């Protein structure tokens, strides 16, 4: 079972999701919202800046004195080039094997990119083959391999080197040299797929305080931070009187997420290094080449591992085969930038004159693309048996297709089963409680079910079925939850939800029951669609548990409003002559879209549930209409546009006569087959 701060694969899935986020991430993002400080140029605040805190920590982990955060990695390159005085008439050398935005960033400052070929053994390449000295070199560490900064200096002395560590953040090479500390200036992307991410962002790093000041000016519209703003000043920036800048500053919310991700890095790197060593040993034994710098591989600081397919199969066939067998999504080595489908400088007037008419020959870069596959870093956070299965799926040269392996759905089923926390809130006095708990024991789901029975009052603890993994918690009736039944049950649901730690959470009232396939059908839908909130339909039953149609809306007081609502719901297909209530998120009523879903129908991803509340102030009209905690929850799901899915199966047996439909009581229907 994943714990907070550990890799959190989707329940039932074989591979970890990336990036890792959990309740800590939510709390981190709440900080800038609470502080009122959302941007470096925003309002003043007594709270410290997450942008400054994250930049300081990033610099320390990189072995640099200063870091300036930018909106993305491309902006980091632009800012670094401006800081070095690179512009129109200049050339910037870079490996042909890289992401297209590296070239685009050079175009953006009015310079021209020139490309050097990869080496046979490394996609990072060597600028020695260039015909003329460039104005700057963008040296890029790629796929767990290190660009040789020292050789580039020797070949082109005096040419500034921008070191791109986006593929090896906080790494060291085989000689123990810290990557990111070798160039005149360093940059990194913090985009969502990188081993350190803030969703979208970048950083420029240097040891030179004067250069750092220039970078600040370039990123914050020619301004700098001031520690003593004038009392009347709206913000905390002042003119820097250095370079003409633009707005490349990272938002405080992104910096908050970066801090959350930085805290996870040491553990992730250690796990990644251990699994990568296992993977390389398995692949080497099968005749595959794993091209990697020993230092980067051993530190677990790589974006992906590049492999050369040894048996002549096209990389796209390998990707398709591995995904079918394991569910893992591999990638291909970048195509040479000038030959790639995203390279279209002639279509933008500003860039057209800067592009070369004839791309240089880059046979080694092309060979890396046509023979290489990339294993993304997050796959090495999976358990060892997952990594072993991945190596087996890639297979020995010439025999990979013949190796018998389970299908992807079979391997997914071998993952640790998810945990479902079932919450039952009760006064402990209803005779139907035993039936409710027994229905939990009968669930046919492949998951670990943990049940918590919350007793609201002094009733004796119920006799919990011996086969139920359950605990009983008693709540003092004198607490501050209040005596209004709707407000109290909402407060108790909040309390109970905060006490869950499983992958999923389900609620069951003490007068209702689940069909045997209730949880299994919900879990299947949640895993299959990735939806964090799924629900069923319900069958109305009478006091004796018999399916019972109704002839009016049973959750409003008897009268014209209940009759009208029932007719509207019948017209919308929600209710009808049968006992099934086809609940949903929204449906069309004359007053506008609305919806209703009973709490007993839901299965929630616990991470989503932690963001929701069951209680808020209710108006007099809402109280009269018996707006409950399930309605309040639904409001939030709609407001957040949560992707909700429905099994369209009536697997909740909903007993009429409870708190919100007490007028039905336990009396038999006055008309055969209907309750009035």
XYZ file of C-alpha atoms in Angstrom:
676
model
C 0.000 0.000 0.000
C 1.566 3.333 -1.017
C 2.170 5.749 1.859
C 2.192 9.514 1.661
C 5.280 10.591 -0.223
C 5.869 7.243 -1.914
C 5.276 6.350 -5.571
C 1.530 6.131 -6.112
C 0.614 4.031 -9.113
C -3.029 4.038 -10.080
C -4.650 1.190 -8.220
C -4.379 -1.958 -10.289
C -1.840 -0.428 -12.693
C 1.638 -1.836 -13.186
C 3.586 1.399 -13.594
C 3.929 4.487 -11.391
C 2.287 7.684 -12.511
C 4.429 10.768 -12.976
C 4.872 13.155 -11.355
C 4.185 11.839 -7.872
C 1.538 13.987 -6.197
C -0.496 13.493 -3.067
C -1.896 15.425 -0.103
C 1.477 17.064 0.454
C 1.285 18.534 -3.047
C -2.170 19.930 -2.349
C -0.938 21.557 0.862
C 2.056 23.006 -0.975
C -0.189 24.585 -3.617
C -2.443 25.994 -0.889
C 0.409 28.058 0.573
C 0.621 30.753 -2.129
C -3.166 30.974 -2.165
C -3.211 31.558 1.594
C -0.356 34.042 1.400
C -1.903 36.151 -1.331
C 1.500 36.033 -3.038
C 0.867 34.532 -6.493
C 3.604 36.139 -8.621
C 6.975 37.788 -8.070
C 5.399 41.014 -9.314
C 2.227 40.548 -7.297
C 1.021 41.888 -4.000
C 3.250 42.260 -0.948
C 2.934 39.625 1.726
C 4.333 38.786 5.143
C 4.731 35.241 3.809
C 8.053 34.347 2.237
C 8.235 33.802 -1.524
C 8.059 30.202 -2.722
C 9.870 31.352 -5.862
C 12.849 32.496 -3.796
C 12.772 29.428 -1.567
C 12.620 27.035 -4.518
C 15.386 28.874 -6.402
C 17.663 28.706 -3.375
C 17.070 24.992 -2.859
C 17.466 24.227 -6.561
C 20.805 26.063 -6.629
C 22.054 24.199 -3.554
C 21.142 20.804 -5.002
C 22.825 21.760 -8.282
C 26.024 22.934 -6.609
C 25.549 26.459 -7.928
C 25.452 29.712 -5.990
C 22.436 31.187 -7.771
C 19.322 29.992 -9.611
C 16.727 32.104 -11.403
C 13.412 30.395 -12.169
C 11.685 30.861 -15.528
C 8.342 29.962 -17.045
C 9.809 27.026 -19.004
C 13.060 25.525 -20.246
C 12.892 27.385 -23.557
C 12.690 30.700 -21.725
C 15.682 29.623 -19.641
C 17.738 29.251 -22.842
C 16.522 32.620 -24.138
C 17.421 34.346 -20.873
C 20.843 32.640 -20.714
C 21.627 33.727 -24.293
C 20.584 37.316 -23.573
C 22.687 37.347 -20.410
C 25.723 36.222 -22.438
C 25.100 38.897 -25.082
C 24.118 36.453 -27.847
C 21.858 37.898 -30.547
C 21.564 38.719 -34.268
C 24.602 37.706 -36.284
C 25.660 35.063 -33.767
C 25.580 31.279 -34.037
C 24.824 28.766 -31.290
C 26.109 25.224 -31.728
C 24.056 22.328 -30.381
C 23.717 18.585 -30.946
C 21.375 17.624 -33.748
C 19.835 15.125 -31.329
C 17.746 17.288 -29.014
C 14.268 18.674 -28.532
C 13.196 21.223 -31.136
C 12.617 24.020 -28.603
C 16.387 24.322 -28.096
C 16.661 25.552 -31.681
C 13.543 27.678 -31.356
C 15.020 29.472 -28.337
C 18.058 30.414 -30.416
C 15.794 31.773 -33.152
C 13.956 33.841 -30.535
C 17.077 35.898 -29.736
C 17.828 36.459 -33.435
C 20.782 34.055 -33.556
C 21.203 31.043 -35.817
C 21.468 27.443 -34.566
C 24.166 25.225 -36.067
C 24.125 21.501 -35.478
C 26.837 18.955 -34.837
C 26.389 15.214 -35.217
C 26.051 12.649 -32.474
C 28.825 10.150 -31.801
C 28.373 6.486 -32.543
C 28.412 5.777 -28.795
C 26.581 8.871 -27.530
C 23.839 11.172 -28.812
C 25.478 14.147 -27.026
C 27.962 14.631 -29.891
C 31.133 16.696 -30.249
C 31.323 20.249 -31.689
C 34.883 19.653 -32.958
C 33.557 18.929 -36.443
C 32.113 22.428 -36.937
C 33.690 24.415 -39.750
C 33.915 27.661 -37.770
C 33.874 28.750 -34.153
C 30.334 29.389 -32.905
C 29.370 32.332 -30.715
C 28.212 29.939 -27.999
C 27.802 26.208 -27.450
C 24.648 24.692 -26.016
C 26.025 21.451 -24.578
C 23.229 19.038 -23.713
C 23.463 15.993 -21.473
C 21.135 13.429 -23.063
C 19.580 10.133 -21.966
C 21.888 9.375 -18.979
C 24.962 10.386 -21.003
C 27.157 13.403 -20.370
C 28.222 16.048 -22.862
C 32.002 16.550 -22.654
C 32.236 20.191 -21.577
C 36.018 20.024 -21.109
C 36.570 18.853 -24.689
C 34.287 21.577 -26.032
C 36.363 24.181 -24.160
C 39.546 22.731 -25.561
C 38.229 22.726 -29.135
C 36.747 26.233 -28.969
C 38.604 28.151 -26.233
C 36.899 31.317 -25.091
C 33.507 30.321 -26.505
C 30.891 30.427 -23.705
C 29.200 27.132 -22.941
C 25.589 26.896 -21.822
C 25.203 23.533 -20.103
C 21.731 21.974 -20.415
C 21.049 19.548 -17.556
C 17.359 18.965 -18.267
C 18.042 15.232 -18.728
C 20.290 14.851 -15.675
C 19.242 17.255 -12.946
C 21.539 17.095 -9.869
C 23.656 14.402 -11.525
C 27.377 13.700 -11.445
C 29.368 12.009 -14.188
C 31.653 8.986 -13.936
C 34.530 11.215 -12.796
C 32.477 12.695 -9.973
C 32.012 16.073 -11.662
C 28.692 17.702 -10.906
C 26.669 18.167 -14.075
C 25.263 21.659 -14.218
C 28.409 23.105 -12.661
C 30.707 22.685 -15.666
C 29.461 25.335 -18.098
C 29.746 29.103 -17.939
C 26.029 29.084 -17.249
C 23.564 26.221 -16.854
C 19.905 25.769 -17.655
C 17.312 23.129 -16.982
C 13.740 22.416 -17.948
C 11.265 21.653 -15.162
C 8.573 20.393 -17.522
C 6.129 17.712 -16.350
C 8.074 14.706 -17.671
C 11.417 15.674 -16.102
C 12.787 14.054 -12.938
C 12.345 17.413 -11.207
C 9.225 19.223 -12.304
C 6.820 21.998 -11.410
C 4.483 21.088 -14.307
C 6.012 23.719 -16.610
C 9.073 25.764 -15.728
C 12.796 26.246 -16.121
C 15.881 27.537 -14.343
C 19.110 29.364 -15.164
C 22.037 28.678 -12.800
C 25.347 30.452 -12.240
C 28.044 31.066 -9.632
C 28.583 34.690 -10.694
C 26.568 37.183 -8.570
C 26.772 39.866 -11.271
C 25.470 37.448 -13.887
C 22.719 36.398 -11.464
C 21.673 40.044 -11.138
C 21.516 40.346 -14.927
C 19.386 37.213 -15.078
C 16.944 38.613 -12.507
C 16.579 41.763 -14.582
C 15.957 39.728 -17.730
C 13.285 37.608 -16.027
C 11.403 40.327 -14.116
C 10.843 43.077 -16.697
C 14.108 44.916 -15.939
C 13.446 44.812 -12.190
C 14.940 43.221 -9.076
C 13.651 42.324 -5.653
C 13.921 44.854 -2.870
C 13.989 43.979 0.804
C 12.818 47.413 1.964
C 9.992 48.568 -0.307
C 8.506 51.959 0.396
C 5.436 51.795 2.675
C 3.204 52.946 -0.145
C 4.663 50.480 -2.689
C 2.187 47.907 -3.995
C 4.825 45.258 -4.630
C 8.350 44.213 -3.761
C 10.211 44.945 -7.011
C 12.221 47.989 -8.078
C 14.110 48.964 -11.261
C 17.389 47.075 -11.631
C 19.046 49.514 -14.094
C 20.788 46.595 -15.802
C 19.328 44.778 -18.821
C 16.040 45.302 -20.625
C 14.015 42.276 -19.540
C 10.675 40.631 -20.112
C 8.324 38.585 -17.963
C 9.837 35.104 -17.772
C 9.212 34.671 -14.010
C 7.835 31.414 -12.626
C 4.500 31.823 -10.748
C 4.469 31.223 -7.024
C 2.070 28.294 -7.406
C 4.515 26.540 -9.730
C 7.381 27.263 -7.341
C 5.332 25.751 -4.503
C 4.906 22.555 -6.507
C 8.636 22.594 -7.269
C 9.409 22.629 -3.538
C 7.119 19.656 -3.071
C 8.898 17.760 -5.839
C 12.399 18.653 -4.651
C 11.633 17.054 -1.285
C 10.879 13.762 -3.019
C 14.010 13.647 -5.150
C 16.541 11.861 -2.860
C 14.317 8.830 -2.338
C 13.286 8.708 -5.986
C 16.895 8.900 -7.179
C 17.959 6.053 -4.870
C 15.127 3.787 -6.063
C 15.725 4.723 -9.698
C 19.435 3.901 -9.429
C 18.771 0.499 -7.860
C 16.182 -0.514 -10.460
C 18.287 0.809 -13.354
C 21.248 -1.320 -12.261
C 18.981 -4.375 -12.241
C 17.576 -3.483 -15.647
C 20.987 -2.960 -17.227
C 22.261 -6.300 -15.947
C 19.225 -8.060 -17.422
C 19.461 -6.276 -20.762
C 23.223 -6.766 -21.075
C 22.742 -10.487 -20.488
C 20.351 -10.477 -23.454
C 22.802 -8.764 -25.766
C 21.413 -5.224 -25.553
C 23.533 -2.093 -25.177
C 22.467 0.318 -22.433
C 24.303 3.532 -23.259
C 24.793 5.432 -19.995
C 27.388 7.332 -18.017
C 28.245 5.349 -14.884
C 27.873 8.351 -12.617
C 24.490 9.380 -13.971
C 23.193 5.817 -13.945
C 24.497 5.128 -10.451
C 22.970 8.331 -9.104
C 19.539 7.685 -10.598
C 19.590 11.188 -12.085
C 18.547 10.404 -15.639
C 15.533 11.407 -17.694
C 15.539 8.156 -19.634
C 17.786 5.286 -20.687
C 18.533 4.991 -24.405
C 18.885 1.470 -25.824
C 20.018 0.458 -29.301
C 17.710 -2.231 -30.711
C 20.153 -5.021 -31.643
C 17.983 -7.244 -33.816
C 16.931 -4.893 -36.598
C 13.356 -4.313 -35.446
C 12.031 -0.779 -36.066
C 11.769 1.137 -32.780
C 8.047 1.754 -33.284
C 7.481 -2.014 -33.424
C 9.393 -2.442 -30.161
C 7.295 0.270 -28.497
C 4.069 -1.340 -29.695
C 5.163 -4.823 -28.624
C 6.325 -3.782 -25.155
C 3.150 -1.814 -24.487
C 0.984 -4.760 -25.518
C 2.899 -7.083 -23.204
C 3.465 -4.888 -20.152
C 1.396 -1.713 -20.472
C 4.643 0.313 -20.333
C 4.950 3.318 -22.653
C 8.501 3.671 -23.991
C 9.715 6.456 -26.265
C 12.066 6.982 -29.194
C 15.312 8.916 -29.304
C 14.741 12.434 -30.647
C 15.006 12.764 -34.431
C 17.703 15.165 -35.669
C 16.205 18.610 -35.167
C 16.478 19.777 -38.811
C 14.852 16.533 -39.979
C 12.087 16.378 -37.394
C 8.394 17.056 -38.057
C 8.298 19.976 -35.582
C 11.080 21.978 -37.225
C 9.353 24.583 -39.426
C 11.284 27.872 -39.082
C 10.424 28.972 -42.619
C 6.770 29.326 -41.568
C 7.573 32.188 -39.126
C 8.814 35.421 -40.698
C 11.218 36.229 -37.868
C 12.879 32.790 -38.097
C 12.842 32.153 -41.847
C 16.029 34.050 -42.691
C 17.918 32.369 -39.828
C 17.313 28.774 -40.915
C 19.821 26.914 -43.015
C 18.628 26.043 -46.494
C 20.339 22.655 -46.443
C 20.613 20.816 -43.097
C 24.073 19.396 -42.392
C 24.609 15.640 -42.669
C 24.110 14.037 -39.253
C 24.271 10.260 -39.880
C 24.961 9.281 -36.281
C 22.056 11.369 -34.973
C 19.818 9.774 -37.566
C 21.031 6.316 -36.550
C 20.204 6.971 -32.891
C 16.665 7.888 -33.896
C 16.159 4.951 -36.254
C 17.602 2.290 -33.910
C 17.047 3.671 -30.411
C 14.303 3.319 -27.835
C 14.088 5.183 -24.528
C 12.897 3.797 -21.184
C 11.455 6.758 -19.199
C 12.756 7.356 -15.691
C 9.472 6.797 -13.851
C 9.354 3.154 -14.897
C 12.360 2.565 -12.662
C 10.290 3.547 -9.627
C 8.215 0.386 -10.099
C 8.855 -2.760 -8.018
C 11.755 -4.971 -9.170
C 9.453 -7.613 -10.629
C 7.951 -4.956 -12.927
C 11.410 -3.994 -14.148
C 12.279 -7.661 -14.699
C 9.130 -8.101 -16.760
C 10.005 -5.051 -18.841
C 13.438 -6.491 -19.596
C 11.850 -9.807 -20.535
C 9.380 -8.064 -22.847
C 12.202 -6.362 -24.721
C 13.705 -9.840 -25.098
C 16.860 -11.269 -26.584
C 17.804 -10.201 -30.115
C 15.802 -12.130 -32.678
C 13.675 -13.927 -30.082
C 11.689 -11.161 -28.418
C 8.464 -11.962 -30.264
C 8.714 -15.643 -29.380
C 9.043 -15.182 -25.630
C 5.729 -16.064 -23.962
C 4.594 -13.289 -21.651
C 1.217 -12.559 -20.064
C -0.905 -9.902 -21.667
C -0.899 -6.385 -20.213
C -4.150 -6.931 -18.306
C -2.724 -10.056 -16.704
C 0.420 -8.297 -15.557
C -1.631 -5.425 -14.180
C -3.574 -7.871 -12.034
C -0.333 -8.959 -10.398
C 0.130 -5.513 -8.888
C -0.610 -5.099 -5.207
C -4.408 -4.974 -4.820
C -5.858 -1.598 -3.938
C -7.271 -0.807 -0.513
C -10.875 0.351 -0.205
C -11.849 2.067 3.042
C -15.537 1.550 3.767
C -17.079 4.126 6.122
C -20.246 3.317 8.072
C -21.711 6.046 10.324
C -24.421 4.881 12.718
C -26.176 5.587 16.016
C -25.790 1.876 16.592
C -29.507 1.390 17.231
C -30.875 0.333 13.844
C -31.494 -3.378 13.397
C -30.519 -3.000 9.738
C -26.871 -2.345 10.673
C -26.101 -6.081 10.735
C -27.416 -6.502 7.190
C -25.383 -3.517 5.995
C -22.155 -4.918 7.457
C -22.905 -8.393 6.127
C -23.290 -6.928 2.633
C -19.732 -5.630 2.917
C -18.437 -9.119 3.722
C -20.090 -10.485 0.577
C -18.319 -8.132 -1.855
C -16.582 -10.029 -4.674
C -14.021 -7.308 -5.360
C -10.306 -8.074 -5.756
C -9.206 -5.511 -3.232
C -8.506 -5.258 0.458
C -11.576 -3.890 2.220
C -11.117 -2.082 5.529
C -14.280 -1.016 7.323
C -14.582 1.641 10.002
C -17.845 1.814 11.960
C -18.323 5.248 13.502
C -20.820 5.072 16.400
C -22.449 8.421 17.019
C -23.500 8.121 20.654
C -23.403 5.656 23.520
C -25.010 2.583 21.957
C -23.122 -0.676 22.490
C -20.583 -1.578 19.835
C -22.161 -3.732 17.116
C -21.217 -7.334 16.607
C -18.894 -7.012 13.636
C -18.780 -10.075 11.348
C -15.646 -12.115 12.019
C -14.708 -12.018 8.321
C -14.726 -8.217 8.241
C -11.469 -6.266 8.613
C -13.065 -3.607 10.780
C -12.566 -1.210 13.645
C -15.134 0.694 15.713
C -14.766 4.369 16.612
C -17.091 6.095 19.072
C -18.004 9.775 18.773
C -19.130 11.776 21.786
C -22.597 13.258 21.224
C -21.537 16.370 23.157
C -19.044 17.409 20.513
C -19.413 20.506 18.353
C -20.871 18.782 15.316
C -24.335 20.073 16.183
C -27.713 18.408 16.600
C -29.298 19.253 13.244
C -29.348 15.819 11.600
C -28.187 17.043 8.194
C -25.376 19.192 9.572
C -24.310 16.496 11.982
C -24.068 13.722 9.409
C -22.099 16.088 7.143
C -19.666 16.886 9.965
C -19.268 13.200 10.765
C -18.601 12.350 7.128
C -15.890 15.018 7.066
C -14.356 13.510 10.174
C -14.538 9.969 8.855
C -13.155 10.892 5.417
C -10.123 12.561 6.995
C -9.386 9.329 8.826
C -9.092 7.191 5.682
C -5.732 6.169 4.215
C -6.670 3.670 1.482
C -6.620 4.085 -2.266
C -10.393 4.422 -2.493
C -13.228 5.336 -0.116
C -16.852 4.176 -0.110
C -19.709 5.106 2.234
C -22.517 2.827 3.378
C -25.435 3.960 5.536
C -26.553 1.641 8.303
C -30.002 1.078 6.708
C -28.757 0.249 3.210
C -27.012 -2.723 1.607
C -24.751 -3.410 -1.363
C -25.200 -6.075 -3.997
C -22.243 -8.464 -4.146
C -20.737 -6.816 -7.222
C -21.169 -3.231 -6.031
C -17.533 -2.494 -5.213
C -16.108 -4.669 -7.981
C -18.150 -2.933 -10.679
C -17.173 0.483 -9.314
C -13.478 -0.383 -9.017
C -13.424 -1.841 -12.517
C -14.858 1.404 -13.872
C -12.492 3.594 -11.829
C -9.386 1.711 -12.940
C -10.533 1.296 -16.519
C -11.339 4.969 -17.060
C -8.993 6.627 -14.595
C -11.965 8.490 -13.113
C -11.436 9.617 -9.503
C -15.165 9.441 -8.716
C -17.511 6.709 -9.929
C -20.992 5.752 -8.812
C -23.775 3.244 -9.296
C -27.544 3.490 -9.410
C -29.816 2.359 -6.570
C -32.834 0.162 -6.010
C -35.474 1.450 -3.607
C -36.567 -1.149 -1.053
C -39.158 -1.092 1.713
C -38.658 -1.862 5.400
C -38.580 -5.554 4.623
C -35.968 -5.157 1.896
C -38.391 -5.712 -1.007
C -37.867 -3.650 -4.211
C -40.478 -0.893 -4.085
C -41.515 1.668 -6.716
C -42.779 5.049 -5.501
C -45.321 7.490 -6.862
C -43.777 10.723 -5.593
C -40.345 12.075 -4.778
C -39.537 10.398 -1.457
C -36.971 12.945 -0.229
C -39.298 15.960 -0.031
C -42.169 16.405 2.415
C -45.451 15.022 1.029
C -47.278 17.563 -1.084
C -47.323 19.293 -4.460
C -43.542 19.864 -4.534
C -42.821 16.160 -4.027
C -45.358 15.213 -6.727
C -43.944 17.774 -9.167
C -40.326 16.714 -8.589
C -41.258 13.078 -9.122
C -42.928 13.874 -12.455
C -39.911 15.911 -13.573
C -37.517 13.092 -12.691
C -39.685 10.597 -14.502
C -39.594 12.814 -17.580
C -35.796 13.003 -17.265
C -35.536 9.190 -17.052
C -34.215 9.194 -13.487
C -37.264 7.669 -11.835
C -40.221 5.725 -13.178
C -42.567 2.851 -12.484
C -39.759 0.496 -11.430
C -37.791 0.748 -8.149
C -34.515 1.796 -9.825
C -33.292 5.379 -9.359
C -30.937 6.236 -12.221
C -28.875 8.804 -10.403
C -26.462 11.037 -12.250
C -24.293 14.102 -12.014
C -26.642 16.297 -14.012
C -29.938 15.964 -15.774
C -32.302 18.462 -17.300
C -35.153 19.732 -15.149
C -37.338 22.771 -15.818
C -35.333 24.771 -13.277
C -32.049 23.950 -15.031
C -29.505 21.136 -14.834
C -29.280 19.386 -11.492
C -28.344 15.976 -10.191
C -28.474 13.603 -7.248
C -26.293 10.691 -6.181
C -26.620 9.029 -2.807
C -23.459 8.704 -0.718
C -23.797 4.936 -0.719
C -23.340 4.812 -4.509
C -19.915 6.455 -4.657
C -16.378 5.128 -4.885
C -13.843 7.956 -4.523
C -10.131 8.174 -5.116
C -9.037 9.170 -1.618
C -6.846 11.977 -2.979
C -9.897 13.638 -4.524
C -12.028 13.084 -1.455
C -9.442 14.944 0.623
C -10.221 18.103 -1.373
C -13.976 17.968 -0.808
C -16.205 19.000 2.080
C -19.622 17.684 3.065
C -20.740 20.726 5.003
C -21.455 24.385 4.283
C -24.062 26.926 5.441
C -27.502 26.224 3.957
C -30.184 28.770 3.095
C -33.737 28.471 4.424
C -34.896 27.259 1.049
C -32.158 24.628 0.927
C -33.122 23.425 4.384
C -36.769 23.232 3.329
C -35.778 21.247 0.237
C -33.662 18.940 2.390
C -30.410 19.712 0.668
C -27.997 17.232 2.209
C -24.335 16.426 2.333
C -24.505 14.388 -0.867
C -25.895 17.427 -2.707
C -23.151 19.663 -1.289
C -20.545 17.152 -2.419
C -22.074 17.055 -5.886
C -21.824 20.844 -6.187
C -18.066 20.635 -5.718
C -17.632 17.838 -8.226
C -19.456 19.927 -10.824
C -17.477 23.070 -9.945
C -14.179 21.188 -10.278
C -15.365 19.501 -13.496
C -14.318 16.141 -12.070
C -14.586 13.342 -14.666
C -17.352 11.302 -13.025
C -18.456 7.948 -14.454
C -21.469 5.729 -13.714
C -21.669 1.937 -13.849
C -25.371 2.179 -14.818
C -25.982 -0.741 -12.476
C -28.391 -0.521 -9.524
C -26.085 -2.143 -6.968
C -27.112 -0.096 -3.902
C -30.220 -1.289 -2.078
C -31.624 1.924 -0.610
C -34.111 1.436 2.232
C -36.863 4.037 2.429
C -37.813 5.295 5.853
C -34.481 6.808 6.841
C -33.626 10.280 8.075
C -34.558 12.151 4.913
C -37.614 10.060 4.006
C -39.000 9.338 7.462
C -42.581 10.028 6.417
C -42.551 6.671 4.621
C -41.834 5.009 7.948
C -42.016 1.248 8.147
C -45.603 1.040 6.940
C -46.399 -1.159 3.943
C -47.442 0.614 0.758
C -51.093 1.660 0.650
C -51.241 0.744 -3.021
C -49.802 -2.605 -4.120
C -46.353 -2.115 -5.552
C -46.043 1.530 -4.469
C -45.316 3.651 -1.409
C -47.243 6.819 -0.699
